[in-house]
């Protein structure tokens, strides 16, 4: 298993996943050329993919989905409602390119199961993902709204998680350029997770299986990578086995790959390959 974010944040999102012969992309909110360059920097060719999964219709997740499909000739997996809302930015994509799921379904791609988790974000039938190859479980959990029960439950079963840590409450409150309605939307039940909120959920809900936490989808205006990581590290001080990292807004993250040795029950050892900036 190998996974990393090609970019994560309100300026664009895309995540890479590989297990055996299965290669998947999750969201396509960055230019295709940029995605290929960042994969190439990590020794990965921009060749055959088995699918592109779309979490929801917002442009930072879908802006380049049509280009990804035309270049890669890969099916697009999404909710029917998501397709309908994002159709005006896809360009020429045949209806046969789409494989629809209802959030809550599990989609099988080769030996990999992609579990879709309905989320209370302000989009058309949005979801998050858990990717399971039978040995490792990776969560791609962003644009979550709030800490809902199904989210807390799935955290206990993950080895790696890309988890939204979107904003710092004080930075958002003191931001003079954000009107009240926008602040309310971000901090409301259908918006995004705050730094402390995300890390406290990990502390309270994850098991000893979790080895890598990548703080994801950071706000450019209402957060800072160092602040998000410090907040998480303080809250998770009693869990030193969890490697806390930040998925960058303007670059790819470290590559996380599974090894064959482990000193932990039930879990597997994960090796971190430093990405090239």
PDB file of C-alpha atoms in Angstrom:
ATOM      1  CA  UNK A   1       0.000   0.000   0.000  1.00  0.00           C
ATOM      2  CA  UNK A   2       1.191   3.485  -0.847  1.00  0.00           C
ATOM      3  CA  UNK A   3      -0.626   6.776  -0.388  1.00  0.00           C
ATOM      4  CA  UNK A   4      -0.043  10.531  -0.273  1.00  0.00           C
ATOM      5  CA  UNK A   5      -1.822  13.784  -0.976  1.00  0.00           C
ATOM      6  CA  UNK A   6      -0.863  15.595  -4.160  1.00  0.00           C
ATOM      7  CA  UNK A   7      -2.395  18.743  -2.673  1.00  0.00           C
ATOM      8  CA  UNK A   8      -4.846  19.424   0.140  1.00  0.00           C
ATOM      9  CA  UNK A   9      -6.713  22.620   0.900  1.00  0.00           C
ATOM     10  CA  UNK A  10      -9.346  25.029  -0.344  1.00  0.00           C
ATOM     11  CA  UNK A  11      -7.137  25.811  -3.364  1.00  0.00           C
ATOM     12  CA  UNK A  12      -7.394  22.221  -4.615  1.00  0.00           C
ATOM     13  CA  UNK A  13      -7.455  18.596  -3.487  1.00  0.00           C
ATOM     14  CA  UNK A  14      -6.185  15.323  -4.878  1.00  0.00           C
ATOM     15  CA  UNK A  15      -5.040  12.099  -3.165  1.00  0.00           C
ATOM     16  CA  UNK A  16      -3.149   9.084  -4.511  1.00  0.00           C
ATOM     17  CA  UNK A  17      -3.662   5.482  -3.404  1.00  0.00           C
ATOM     18  CA  UNK A  18      -1.983   2.300  -4.592  1.00  0.00           C
ATOM     19  CA  UNK A  19      -2.214  -1.326  -3.501  1.00  0.00           C
ATOM     20  CA  UNK A  20      -0.812  -4.071  -5.688  1.00  0.00           C
ATOM     21  CA  UNK A  21      -2.081  -3.506  -9.211  1.00  0.00           C
ATOM     22  CA  UNK A  22      -4.833  -1.122  -8.109  1.00  0.00           C
ATOM     23  CA  UNK A  23      -4.188   2.605  -8.440  1.00  0.00           C
ATOM     24  CA  UNK A  24      -6.827   5.167  -7.502  1.00  0.00           C
ATOM     25  CA  UNK A  25      -7.150   8.933  -7.321  1.00  0.00           C
ATOM     26  CA  UNK A  26      -9.491  10.727  -4.942  1.00  0.00           C
ATOM     27  CA  UNK A  27     -10.752  14.146  -6.045  1.00  0.00           C
ATOM     28  CA  UNK A  28      -9.399  16.203  -8.920  1.00  0.00           C
ATOM     29  CA  UNK A  29      -9.239  19.823  -7.853  1.00  0.00           C
ATOM     30  CA  UNK A  30      -5.734  20.524  -9.182  1.00  0.00           C
ATOM     31  CA  UNK A  31      -4.416  20.799 -12.769  1.00  0.00           C
ATOM     32  CA  UNK A  32      -3.625  17.465 -14.378  1.00  0.00           C
ATOM     33  CA  UNK A  33      -0.094  18.545 -15.300  1.00  0.00           C
ATOM     34  CA  UNK A  34       0.632  19.499 -11.702  1.00  0.00           C
ATOM     35  CA  UNK A  35      -0.629  16.117 -10.523  1.00  0.00           C
ATOM     36  CA  UNK A  36       1.619  14.308 -12.999  1.00  0.00           C
ATOM     37  CA  UNK A  37       4.644  16.373 -11.983  1.00  0.00           C
ATOM     38  CA  UNK A  38       4.119  15.622  -8.305  1.00  0.00           C
ATOM     39  CA  UNK A  39       3.678  11.929  -8.971  1.00  0.00           C
ATOM     40  CA  UNK A  40       6.818  11.914 -11.110  1.00  0.00           C
ATOM     41  CA  UNK A  41       8.754  13.602  -8.281  1.00  0.00           C
ATOM     42  CA  UNK A  42       7.915  10.553  -6.194  1.00  0.00           C
ATOM     43  CA  UNK A  43       8.794   8.008  -8.864  1.00  0.00           C
ATOM     44  CA  UNK A  44       5.208   7.336  -9.920  1.00  0.00           C
ATOM     45  CA  UNK A  45       4.179   7.414 -13.570  1.00  0.00           C
ATOM     46  CA  UNK A  46       0.949   9.076 -14.589  1.00  0.00           C
ATOM     47  CA  UNK A  47      -0.201   5.981 -16.451  1.00  0.00           C
ATOM     48  CA  UNK A  48      -3.040   3.553 -15.885  1.00  0.00           C
ATOM     49  CA  UNK A  49      -5.503   4.186 -13.075  1.00  0.00           C
ATOM     50  CA  UNK A  50      -8.455   2.068 -12.049  1.00  0.00           C
ATOM     51  CA  UNK A  51     -10.688   4.925 -10.989  1.00  0.00           C
ATOM     52  CA  UNK A  52     -11.173   8.528  -9.945  1.00  0.00           C
ATOM     53  CA  UNK A  53     -13.402   8.950  -6.890  1.00  0.00           C
ATOM     54  CA  UNK A  54     -15.106  12.290  -6.252  1.00  0.00           C
ATOM     55  CA  UNK A  55     -16.176  13.172  -2.711  1.00  0.00           C
ATOM     56  CA  UNK A  56     -18.509  16.067  -3.527  1.00  0.00           C
ATOM     57  CA  UNK A  57     -19.237  18.764  -6.078  1.00  0.00           C
ATOM     58  CA  UNK A  58     -17.270  21.775  -4.761  1.00  0.00           C
ATOM     59  CA  UNK A  59     -14.770  23.088  -7.285  1.00  0.00           C
ATOM     60  CA  UNK A  60     -11.688  22.542  -5.114  1.00  0.00           C
ATOM     61  CA  UNK A  61     -12.440  18.818  -5.486  1.00  0.00           C
ATOM     62  CA  UNK A  62     -13.822  18.675  -9.040  1.00  0.00           C
ATOM     63  CA  UNK A  63     -12.383  21.537 -11.133  1.00  0.00           C
ATOM     64  CA  UNK A  64     -10.201  19.249 -13.259  1.00  0.00           C
ATOM     65  CA  UNK A  65     -12.151  15.983 -13.104  1.00  0.00           C
ATOM     66  CA  UNK A  66     -13.039  16.108 -16.796  1.00  0.00           C
ATOM     67  CA  UNK A  67      -9.411  16.604 -17.812  1.00  0.00           C
ATOM     68  CA  UNK A  68      -8.279  13.764 -15.513  1.00  0.00           C
ATOM     69  CA  UNK A  69     -10.815  11.462 -17.149  1.00  0.00           C
ATOM     70  CA  UNK A  70      -9.866  12.405 -20.700  1.00  0.00           C
ATOM     71  CA  UNK A  71      -6.138  12.047 -20.034  1.00  0.00           C
ATOM     72  CA  UNK A  72      -6.282   8.864 -17.985  1.00  0.00           C
ATOM     73  CA  UNK A  73      -9.321   7.183 -19.597  1.00  0.00           C
ATOM     74  CA  UNK A  74     -10.403   6.188 -16.120  1.00  0.00           C
ATOM     75  CA  UNK A  75     -13.978   5.834 -14.817  1.00  0.00           C
ATOM     76  CA  UNK A  76     -15.324   8.494 -12.466  1.00  0.00           C
ATOM     77  CA  UNK A  77     -16.954   7.151  -9.303  1.00  0.00           C
ATOM     78  CA  UNK A  78     -19.332   9.602  -7.643  1.00  0.00           C
ATOM     79  CA  UNK A  79     -22.851  10.129  -6.367  1.00  0.00           C
ATOM     80  CA  UNK A  80     -25.393  10.906  -9.082  1.00  0.00           C
ATOM     81  CA  UNK A  81     -26.217  14.224  -7.380  1.00  0.00           C
ATOM     82  CA  UNK A  82     -22.531  15.148  -7.409  1.00  0.00           C
ATOM     83  CA  UNK A  83     -22.339  14.513 -11.142  1.00  0.00           C
ATOM     84  CA  UNK A  84     -25.393  16.646 -11.813  1.00  0.00           C
ATOM     85  CA  UNK A  85     -24.024  19.656  -9.927  1.00  0.00           C
ATOM     86  CA  UNK A  86     -20.469  19.468 -11.306  1.00  0.00           C
ATOM     87  CA  UNK A  87     -21.468  18.626 -14.903  1.00  0.00           C
ATOM     88  CA  UNK A  88     -21.038  22.202 -16.142  1.00  0.00           C
ATOM     89  CA  UNK A  89     -17.307  22.139 -15.363  1.00  0.00           C
ATOM     90  CA  UNK A  90     -16.499  18.677 -16.760  1.00  0.00           C
ATOM     91  CA  UNK A  91     -16.308  19.449 -20.447  1.00  0.00           C
ATOM     92  CA  UNK A  92     -16.830  16.538 -22.811  1.00  0.00           C
ATOM     93  CA  UNK A  93     -17.300  13.376 -20.738  1.00  0.00           C
ATOM     94  CA  UNK A  94     -19.525  10.539 -21.952  1.00  0.00           C
ATOM     95  CA  UNK A  95     -22.273   9.329 -19.598  1.00  0.00           C
ATOM     96  CA  UNK A  96     -20.695   5.870 -19.737  1.00  0.00           C
ATOM     97  CA  UNK A  97     -17.641   7.253 -17.911  1.00  0.00           C
ATOM     98  CA  UNK A  98     -19.555   7.443 -14.631  1.00  0.00           C
ATOM     99  CA  UNK A  99     -20.002   4.740 -12.028  1.00  0.00           C
ATOM    100  CA  UNK A 100     -22.558   5.919  -9.488  1.00  0.00           C
ATOM    101  CA  UNK A 101     -22.713   5.052  -5.824  1.00  0.00           C
ATOM    102  CA  UNK A 102     -24.999   6.132  -3.017  1.00  0.00           C
ATOM    103  CA  UNK A 103     -22.971   7.496  -0.062  1.00  0.00           C
ATOM    104  CA  UNK A 104     -22.874   4.624   2.396  1.00  0.00           C
ATOM    105  CA  UNK A 105     -22.124   2.078  -0.350  1.00  0.00           C
ATOM    106  CA  UNK A 106     -18.886   0.129  -0.602  1.00  0.00           C
ATOM    107  CA  UNK A 107     -17.319   0.038  -4.075  1.00  0.00           C
ATOM    108  CA  UNK A 108     -15.043  -2.868  -5.025  1.00  0.00           C
ATOM    109  CA  UNK A 109     -12.089  -2.123  -7.324  1.00  0.00           C
ATOM    110  CA  UNK A 110      -9.972  -5.232  -7.822  1.00  0.00           C
ATOM    111  CA  UNK A 111      -9.027  -6.447  -4.349  1.00  0.00           C
ATOM    112  CA  UNK A 112      -9.644  -3.004  -2.808  1.00  0.00           C
ATOM    113  CA  UNK A 113     -12.842  -1.921  -1.075  1.00  0.00           C
ATOM    114  CA  UNK A 114     -13.692   1.789  -1.050  1.00  0.00           C
ATOM    115  CA  UNK A 115     -16.218   2.501   1.673  1.00  0.00           C
ATOM    116  CA  UNK A 116     -18.114   5.752   1.196  1.00  0.00           C
ATOM    117  CA  UNK A 117     -19.164   7.612   4.353  1.00  0.00           C
ATOM    118  CA  UNK A 118     -22.029  10.141   4.071  1.00  0.00           C
ATOM    119  CA  UNK A 119     -20.979  13.504   5.513  1.00  0.00           C
ATOM    120  CA  UNK A 120     -23.012  16.532   6.674  1.00  0.00           C
ATOM    121  CA  UNK A 121     -21.055  19.008   4.518  1.00  0.00           C
ATOM    122  CA  UNK A 122     -22.947  21.679   2.555  1.00  0.00           C
ATOM    123  CA  UNK A 123     -22.786  19.934  -0.811  1.00  0.00           C
ATOM    124  CA  UNK A 124     -24.922  17.621  -2.942  1.00  0.00           C
ATOM    125  CA  UNK A 125     -24.831  14.190  -1.276  1.00  0.00           C
ATOM    126  CA  UNK A 126     -21.176  14.419  -0.125  1.00  0.00           C
ATOM    127  CA  UNK A 127     -19.043  11.630   1.294  1.00  0.00           C
ATOM    128  CA  UNK A 128     -15.641  10.713   2.682  1.00  0.00           C
ATOM    129  CA  UNK A 129     -13.713   7.525   1.953  1.00  0.00           C
ATOM    130  CA  UNK A 130     -12.124   4.566   3.698  1.00  0.00           C
ATOM    131  CA  UNK A 131      -9.867   2.522   1.416  1.00  0.00           C
ATOM    132  CA  UNK A 132      -9.228  -1.072   2.499  1.00  0.00           C
ATOM    133  CA  UNK A 133      -7.017  -3.614   0.733  1.00  0.00           C
ATOM    134  CA  UNK A 134      -7.650  -6.316   3.315  1.00  0.00           C
ATOM    135  CA  UNK A 135      -4.597  -5.423   5.385  1.00  0.00           C
ATOM    136  CA  UNK A 136      -4.415  -1.639   5.649  1.00  0.00           C
ATOM    137  CA  UNK A 137      -7.214   0.876   6.058  1.00  0.00           C
ATOM    138  CA  UNK A 138      -6.686   4.466   4.916  1.00  0.00           C
ATOM    139  CA  UNK A 139      -9.182   7.229   5.646  1.00  0.00           C
ATOM    140  CA  UNK A 140      -9.581  10.257   3.361  1.00  0.00           C
ATOM    141  CA  UNK A 141     -11.812  12.322   5.597  1.00  0.00           C
ATOM    142  CA  UNK A 142     -12.268  15.997   4.719  1.00  0.00           C
ATOM    143  CA  UNK A 143     -15.137  18.503   4.359  1.00  0.00           C
ATOM    144  CA  UNK A 144     -16.864  16.845   7.284  1.00  0.00           C
ATOM    145  CA  UNK A 145     -19.202  19.420   8.786  1.00  0.00           C
ATOM    146  CA  UNK A 146     -18.887  18.199  12.362  1.00  0.00           C
ATOM    147  CA  UNK A 147     -17.810  15.145  14.383  1.00  0.00           C
ATOM    148  CA  UNK A 148     -20.743  12.886  13.582  1.00  0.00           C
ATOM    149  CA  UNK A 149     -21.076   9.372  15.094  1.00  0.00           C
ATOM    150  CA  UNK A 150     -20.154   7.338  11.985  1.00  0.00           C
ATOM    151  CA  UNK A 151     -16.970   9.378  11.630  1.00  0.00           C
ATOM    152  CA  UNK A 152     -15.946   8.662  15.210  1.00  0.00           C
ATOM    153  CA  UNK A 153     -16.623   4.971  14.724  1.00  0.00           C
ATOM    154  CA  UNK A 154     -14.528   4.616  11.577  1.00  0.00           C
ATOM    155  CA  UNK A 155     -11.503   6.336  13.150  1.00  0.00           C
ATOM    156  CA  UNK A 156     -11.029   3.324  15.422  1.00  0.00           C
ATOM    157  CA  UNK A 157     -10.335   1.089  12.408  1.00  0.00           C
ATOM    158  CA  UNK A 158      -7.710   3.106  10.516  1.00  0.00           C
ATOM    159  CA  UNK A 159      -3.957   2.721  10.057  1.00  0.00           C
ATOM    160  CA  UNK A 160      -3.557   6.065   8.264  1.00  0.00           C
ATOM    161  CA  UNK A 161      -5.899   9.034   8.064  1.00  0.00           C
ATOM    162  CA  UNK A 162      -5.999  12.239   6.073  1.00  0.00           C
ATOM    163  CA  UNK A 163      -8.210  14.206   8.462  1.00  0.00           C
ATOM    164  CA  UNK A 164      -9.590  17.677   7.977  1.00  0.00           C
ATOM    165  CA  UNK A 165      -8.100  20.275  10.333  1.00  0.00           C
ATOM    166  CA  UNK A 166      -9.399  23.296   8.502  1.00  0.00           C
ATOM    167  CA  UNK A 167      -9.233  26.343  10.755  1.00  0.00           C
ATOM    168  CA  UNK A 168      -8.163  27.794  14.070  1.00  0.00           C
ATOM    169  CA  UNK A 169     -11.142  29.226  15.950  1.00  0.00           C
ATOM    170  CA  UNK A 170      -9.364  32.404  17.062  1.00  0.00           C
ATOM    171  CA  UNK A 171      -7.957  33.120  13.616  1.00  0.00           C
ATOM    172  CA  UNK A 172     -11.396  32.706  12.075  1.00  0.00           C
ATOM    173  CA  UNK A 173     -13.086  34.849  14.715  1.00  0.00           C
ATOM    174  CA  UNK A 174     -10.520  37.638  14.327  1.00  0.00           C
ATOM    175  CA  UNK A 175     -10.350  37.577  10.525  1.00  0.00           C
ATOM    176  CA  UNK A 176     -11.484  41.074   9.452  1.00  0.00           C
ATOM    177  CA  UNK A 177     -12.008  40.067   5.826  1.00  0.00           C
ATOM    178  CA  UNK A 178     -14.549  37.295   6.441  1.00  0.00           C
ATOM    179  CA  UNK A 179     -18.171  38.422   6.891  1.00  0.00           C
ATOM    180  CA  UNK A 180     -20.251  36.950   9.655  1.00  0.00           C
ATOM    181  CA  UNK A 181     -22.245  34.649   7.350  1.00  0.00           C
ATOM    182  CA  UNK A 182     -19.038  33.092   5.981  1.00  0.00           C
ATOM    183  CA  UNK A 183     -17.595  32.574   9.453  1.00  0.00           C
ATOM    184  CA  UNK A 184     -20.871  30.954  10.477  1.00  0.00           C
ATOM    185  CA  UNK A 185     -20.832  28.690   7.431  1.00  0.00           C
ATOM    186  CA  UNK A 186     -17.261  27.499   8.094  1.00  0.00           C
ATOM    187  CA  UNK A 187     -17.770  26.871  11.811  1.00  0.00           C
ATOM    188  CA  UNK A 188     -21.306  25.504  11.506  1.00  0.00           C
ATOM    189  CA  UNK A 189     -22.493  21.913  11.447  1.00  0.00           C
ATOM    190  CA  UNK A 190     -22.242  21.763   7.647  1.00  0.00           C
ATOM    191  CA  UNK A 191     -18.856  23.443   7.258  1.00  0.00           C
ATOM    192  CA  UNK A 192     -15.421  22.283   8.401  1.00  0.00           C
ATOM    193  CA  UNK A 193     -13.586  20.868  11.411  1.00  0.00           C
ATOM    194  CA  UNK A 194     -11.516  23.148  13.652  1.00  0.00           C
ATOM    195  CA  UNK A 195      -7.976  22.171  14.708  1.00  0.00           C
ATOM    196  CA  UNK A 196      -8.793  21.224  18.298  1.00  0.00           C
ATOM    197  CA  UNK A 197     -12.043  19.559  17.310  1.00  0.00           C
ATOM    198  CA  UNK A 198     -10.284  17.245  14.851  1.00  0.00           C
ATOM    199  CA  UNK A 199      -7.426  16.310  17.170  1.00  0.00           C
ATOM    200  CA  UNK A 200      -9.672  15.742  20.175  1.00  0.00           C
ATOM    201  CA  UNK A 201     -11.746  13.362  18.079  1.00  0.00           C
ATOM    202  CA  UNK A 202      -8.611  11.399  17.185  1.00  0.00           C
ATOM    203  CA  UNK A 203      -7.550  11.302  20.823  1.00  0.00           C
ATOM    204  CA  UNK A 204     -10.930  10.082  21.978  1.00  0.00           C
ATOM    205  CA  UNK A 205     -11.848   7.701  19.155  1.00  0.00           C
ATOM    206  CA  UNK A 206      -8.793   6.185  17.481  1.00  0.00           C
ATOM    207  CA  UNK A 207      -7.346   2.830  18.519  1.00  0.00           C
ATOM    208  CA  UNK A 208      -3.703   1.783  18.827  1.00  0.00           C
ATOM    209  CA  UNK A 209      -3.957   0.793  15.175  1.00  0.00           C
ATOM    210  CA  UNK A 210      -3.590   4.403  13.994  1.00  0.00           C
ATOM    211  CA  UNK A 211       0.009   5.183  13.084  1.00  0.00           C
ATOM    212  CA  UNK A 212      -0.076   8.254  10.825  1.00  0.00           C
ATOM    213  CA  UNK A 213      -2.306  11.322  11.067  1.00  0.00           C
ATOM    214  CA  UNK A 214      -2.051  13.798   8.198  1.00  0.00           C
ATOM    215  CA  UNK A 215      -3.795  17.067   9.034  1.00  0.00           C
ATOM    216  CA  UNK A 216      -5.559  18.021   5.821  1.00  0.00           C
ATOM    217  CA  UNK A 217      -7.599  20.687   4.048  1.00  0.00           C
ATOM    218  CA  UNK A 218      -6.035  23.580   6.003  1.00  0.00           C
ATOM    219  CA  UNK A 219      -7.481  27.027   5.376  1.00  0.00           C
ATOM    220  CA  UNK A 220      -5.117  29.529   3.805  1.00  0.00           C
ATOM    221  CA  UNK A 221      -6.629  32.467   5.694  1.00  0.00           C
ATOM    222  CA  UNK A 222      -7.645  30.948   9.020  1.00  0.00           C
ATOM    223  CA  UNK A 223      -4.933  28.430   9.823  1.00  0.00           C
ATOM    224  CA  UNK A 224      -1.201  27.817   9.688  1.00  0.00           C
ATOM    225  CA  UNK A 225       0.550  24.448   9.254  1.00  0.00           C
ATOM    226  CA  UNK A 226       2.741  24.973  12.331  1.00  0.00           C
ATOM    227  CA  UNK A 227      -0.283  25.970  14.411  1.00  0.00           C
ATOM    228  CA  UNK A 228      -2.354  22.984  13.303  1.00  0.00           C
ATOM    229  CA  UNK A 229       0.513  20.582  14.021  1.00  0.00           C
ATOM    230  CA  UNK A 230       1.261  22.149  17.422  1.00  0.00           C
ATOM    231  CA  UNK A 231      -2.397  21.915  18.418  1.00  0.00           C
ATOM    232  CA  UNK A 232      -2.568  18.258  17.394  1.00  0.00           C
ATOM    233  CA  UNK A 233       0.744  17.386  19.033  1.00  0.00           C
ATOM    234  CA  UNK A 234      -0.355  18.957  22.322  1.00  0.00           C
ATOM    235  CA  UNK A 235      -3.716  17.183  22.325  1.00  0.00           C
ATOM    236  CA  UNK A 236      -2.148  13.861  21.312  1.00  0.00           C
ATOM    237  CA  UNK A 237       0.810  14.140  23.695  1.00  0.00           C
ATOM    238  CA  UNK A 238      -0.297  10.922  25.360  1.00  0.00           C
ATOM    239  CA  UNK A 239      -0.186   9.077  22.024  1.00  0.00           C
ATOM    240  CA  UNK A 240       3.466   9.359  20.926  1.00  0.00           C
ATOM    241  CA  UNK A 241       3.054   6.395  18.559  1.00  0.00           C
ATOM    242  CA  UNK A 242       0.934   8.553  16.227  1.00  0.00           C
ATOM    243  CA  UNK A 243       3.085  10.378  13.689  1.00  0.00           C
ATOM    244  CA  UNK A 244       1.436  13.773  13.162  1.00  0.00           C
ATOM    245  CA  UNK A 245       2.096  15.397   9.777  1.00  0.00           C
ATOM    246  CA  UNK A 246       0.536  18.176   7.722  1.00  0.00           C
ATOM    247  CA  UNK A 247      -0.679  17.659   4.153  1.00  0.00           C
ATOM    248  CA  UNK A 248       0.531  20.810   2.350  1.00  0.00           C
ATOM    249  CA  UNK A 249      -1.766  23.241   0.589  1.00  0.00           C
ATOM    250  CA  UNK A 250       0.630  23.846  -2.296  1.00  0.00           C
ATOM    251  CA  UNK A 251       2.723  20.675  -2.570  1.00  0.00           C
ATOM    252  CA  UNK A 252       2.512  16.925  -2.176  1.00  0.00           C
ATOM    253  CA  UNK A 253       2.797  15.296   1.234  1.00  0.00           C
ATOM    254  CA  UNK A 254       5.237  12.630   2.298  1.00  0.00           C
ATOM    255  CA  UNK A 255       4.578   9.225   0.788  1.00  0.00           C
ATOM    256  CA  UNK A 256       3.315   6.660   3.270  1.00  0.00           C
ATOM    257  CA  UNK A 257       3.930   3.011   2.409  1.00  0.00           C
ATOM    258  CA  UNK A 258       3.262  -0.209   4.250  1.00  0.00           C
ATOM    259  CA  UNK A 259       6.107  -2.457   5.338  1.00  0.00           C
ATOM    260  CA  UNK A 260       6.016  -6.112   6.246  1.00  0.00           C
ATOM    261  CA  UNK A 261       7.214  -5.927   9.859  1.00  0.00           C
ATOM    262  CA  UNK A 262       5.332  -4.772  12.910  1.00  0.00           C
ATOM    263  CA  UNK A 263       5.827  -4.506  16.621  1.00  0.00           C
ATOM    264  CA  UNK A 264       2.162  -3.806  17.269  1.00  0.00           C
ATOM    265  CA  UNK A 265      -0.744  -6.192  17.643  1.00  0.00           C
ATOM    266  CA  UNK A 266      -3.159  -6.190  14.724  1.00  0.00           C
ATOM    267  CA  UNK A 267      -1.398  -3.297  13.049  1.00  0.00           C
ATOM    268  CA  UNK A 268       1.317  -3.111  10.434  1.00  0.00           C
ATOM    269  CA  UNK A 269       4.493  -1.138  10.281  1.00  0.00           C
ATOM    270  CA  UNK A 270       4.424   1.905   8.059  1.00  0.00           C
ATOM    271  CA  UNK A 271       7.501   3.432   6.530  1.00  0.00           C
ATOM    272  CA  UNK A 272       7.568   7.095   5.612  1.00  0.00           C
ATOM    273  CA  UNK A 273       9.281   8.099   2.414  1.00  0.00           C
ATOM    274  CA  UNK A 274      10.234  11.762   2.399  1.00  0.00           C
ATOM    275  CA  UNK A 275       8.656  13.533  -0.531  1.00  0.00           C
ATOM    276  CA  UNK A 276      10.589  15.850  -2.784  1.00  0.00           C
ATOM    277  CA  UNK A 277       9.466  19.437  -2.281  1.00  0.00           C
TER     278      UNK A 277
END
